[in-house]
Amino acid sequence: MEPESTASELTVAVRTSAQGVVVRPEGELDHDTAEPLRAALRSAVEGGLGRVVIDCAGLDFCDSTGLNLLLHTRLDAEDAGLLLMLADPGPMVSRMLDITGVRAVFHIYPSVAEALAAQDL
């Protein structure tokens, strides 16, 4: 008998438009749940549509694994000539970005619509 997993599930929705790819994780992002988001972000970067927007509104929790995933994806996107943007980070994600001092390395927008419409890049 295998032990039960106590990790909350993380679901990931991906939407593609002419402006780029929107990836929306929902649930808790941690070591045990990061793989679906990792795979979706890898695919979005490899798709090369100009910008990748991570819609953070559905994240209930994000630990250091999630933060590292965001940071590594930002570098991968830059290497591919793409822009990684965060949208609607909410209080929990915003606090994590502030505490860790990495807010300045991300393009952050209050909404997905504003991230997709951004022209000042």
Short mmCIF file of C-alpha atoms in Angstrom, two decimals:
data_model
loop_
_atom_site.label_atom_id
_atom_site.label_comp_id
_atom_site.label_asym_id
_atom_site.label_seq_id
_atom_site.Cartn_x
_atom_site.Cartn_y
_atom_site.Cartn_z
CA MET A 1 0.00 0.00 0.00
CA GLU A 2 1.38 3.39 -1.01
CA PRO A 3 1.20 6.31 1.40
CA GLU A 4 -1.46 8.90 0.68
CA SER A 5 -0.33 12.25 -0.61
CA THR A 6 -1.35 15.14 1.60
CA ALA A 7 -0.38 17.78 -0.95
CA SER A 8 -3.16 19.90 -2.36
CA GLU A 9 -3.62 19.53 -6.07
CA LEU A 10 -2.39 22.24 -8.42
CA THR A 11 -4.26 22.61 -11.67
CA VAL A 12 -2.92 24.54 -14.63
CA ALA A 13 -4.90 26.07 -17.48
CA VAL A 14 -3.19 27.35 -20.62
CA ARG A 15 -4.73 29.79 -23.07
CA THR A 16 -3.08 31.01 -26.26
CA SER A 17 -3.94 34.25 -28.02
CA ALA A 18 -2.35 36.52 -30.62
CA GLN A 19 -0.69 38.46 -27.76
CA GLY A 20 0.96 35.43 -26.14
CA VAL A 21 0.35 32.53 -23.80
CA VAL A 22 -1.48 32.81 -20.48
CA VAL A 23 -0.71 30.13 -17.91
CA ARG A 24 -3.01 30.03 -14.88
CA PRO A 25 -2.02 27.81 -11.95
CA GLU A 26 -4.69 27.26 -9.29
CA GLY A 27 -4.14 25.81 -5.85
CA GLU A 28 -0.94 25.35 -3.85
CA LEU A 29 2.40 25.59 -5.61
CA ASP A 30 5.11 23.72 -3.74
CA HIS A 31 7.67 20.94 -4.18
CA ASP A 32 5.01 18.23 -4.41
CA THR A 33 2.74 20.04 -6.88
CA ALA A 34 5.07 22.03 -9.16
CA GLU A 35 5.41 19.58 -12.06
CA PRO A 36 2.21 20.49 -13.98
CA LEU A 37 3.16 24.17 -13.90
CA ARG A 38 6.77 23.40 -14.80
CA ALA A 39 5.60 21.42 -17.85
CA ALA A 40 3.11 24.12 -18.94
CA LEU A 41 5.69 26.89 -18.62
CA ARG A 42 8.31 24.86 -20.50
CA SER A 43 5.81 24.31 -23.32
CA ALA A 44 4.81 27.99 -23.35
CA VAL A 45 8.43 29.13 -23.62
CA GLU A 46 9.18 26.58 -26.32
CA GLY A 47 6.11 27.82 -28.23
CA GLY A 48 7.82 31.19 -28.69
CA LEU A 49 4.76 33.45 -28.94
CA GLY A 50 6.43 36.62 -27.66
CA ARG A 51 5.19 36.77 -24.10
CA VAL A 52 4.20 34.35 -21.38
CA VAL A 53 1.82 35.67 -18.75
CA ILE A 54 1.48 33.77 -15.50
CA ASP A 55 -1.93 34.54 -14.01
CA CYS A 56 -1.23 34.26 -10.28
CA ALA A 57 -4.79 35.03 -9.12
CA GLY A 58 -5.56 31.37 -8.45
CA LEU A 59 -2.52 30.62 -6.31
CA ASP A 60 -3.43 29.90 -2.69
CA PHE A 61 0.16 29.21 -1.67
CA CYS A 62 3.63 29.44 -3.21
CA ASP A 63 6.82 28.29 -1.51
CA SER A 64 10.49 28.55 -2.49
CA THR A 65 10.05 25.80 -5.09
CA GLY A 66 7.42 27.91 -6.83
CA LEU A 67 9.55 31.03 -6.60
CA ASN A 68 12.53 29.18 -8.08
CA LEU A 69 10.32 27.90 -10.89
CA LEU A 70 9.23 31.46 -11.70
CA LEU A 71 12.81 32.73 -11.63
CA HIS A 72 14.17 29.91 -13.81
CA THR A 73 11.30 30.32 -16.27
CA ARG A 74 12.05 34.04 -16.51
CA LEU A 75 15.63 33.24 -17.49
CA ASP A 76 14.53 30.57 -19.97
CA ALA A 77 12.08 33.04 -21.52
CA GLU A 78 14.78 35.71 -21.83
CA ASP A 79 17.14 33.20 -23.45
CA ALA A 80 14.38 32.40 -25.97
CA GLY A 81 13.78 36.11 -26.67
CA LEU A 82 10.45 36.10 -24.83
CA LEU A 83 9.05 38.14 -22.00
CA LEU A 84 7.71 36.55 -18.82
CA MET A 85 5.05 38.56 -17.01
CA LEU A 86 3.18 38.03 -13.76
CA ALA A 87 -0.45 39.12 -13.53
CA ASP A 88 -2.69 39.62 -10.51
CA PRO A 89 -0.19 38.34 -7.94
CA GLY A 90 -2.51 38.84 -4.96
CA PRO A 91 -1.37 39.49 -1.39
CA MET A 92 0.36 36.15 -0.79
CA VAL A 93 2.46 36.15 -3.97
CA SER A 94 3.16 39.88 -3.65
CA ARG A 95 4.43 39.40 -0.12
CA MET A 96 6.71 36.56 -1.24
CA LEU A 97 8.12 38.73 -4.06
CA ASP A 98 8.73 41.59 -1.61
CA ILE A 99 10.25 39.49 1.17
CA THR A 100 12.65 37.77 -1.21
CA GLY A 101 13.57 40.99 -3.00
CA VAL A 102 12.83 39.67 -6.49
CA ARG A 103 9.89 41.92 -7.40
CA ALA A 104 12.17 44.12 -9.51
CA VAL A 105 13.18 41.29 -11.86
CA PHE A 106 9.61 40.61 -13.01
CA HIS A 107 7.19 42.58 -15.16
CA ILE A 108 4.11 42.62 -12.91
CA TYR A 109 0.62 43.75 -13.93
CA PRO A 110 -2.63 43.99 -11.98
CA SER A 111 -4.51 41.86 -14.53
CA VAL A 112 -3.98 39.47 -17.42
CA ALA A 113 -5.64 41.93 -19.79
CA GLU A 114 -3.16 44.65 -18.82
CA ALA A 115 -0.20 42.29 -19.20
CA LEU A 116 -1.35 41.22 -22.68
CA ALA A 117 -1.99 44.83 -23.72
CA ALA A 118 1.30 46.23 -22.38
CA GLN A 119 3.20 48.15 -25.04
CA ASP A 120 5.95 49.76 -22.95
CA LEU A 121 8.33 46.81 -22.97
#
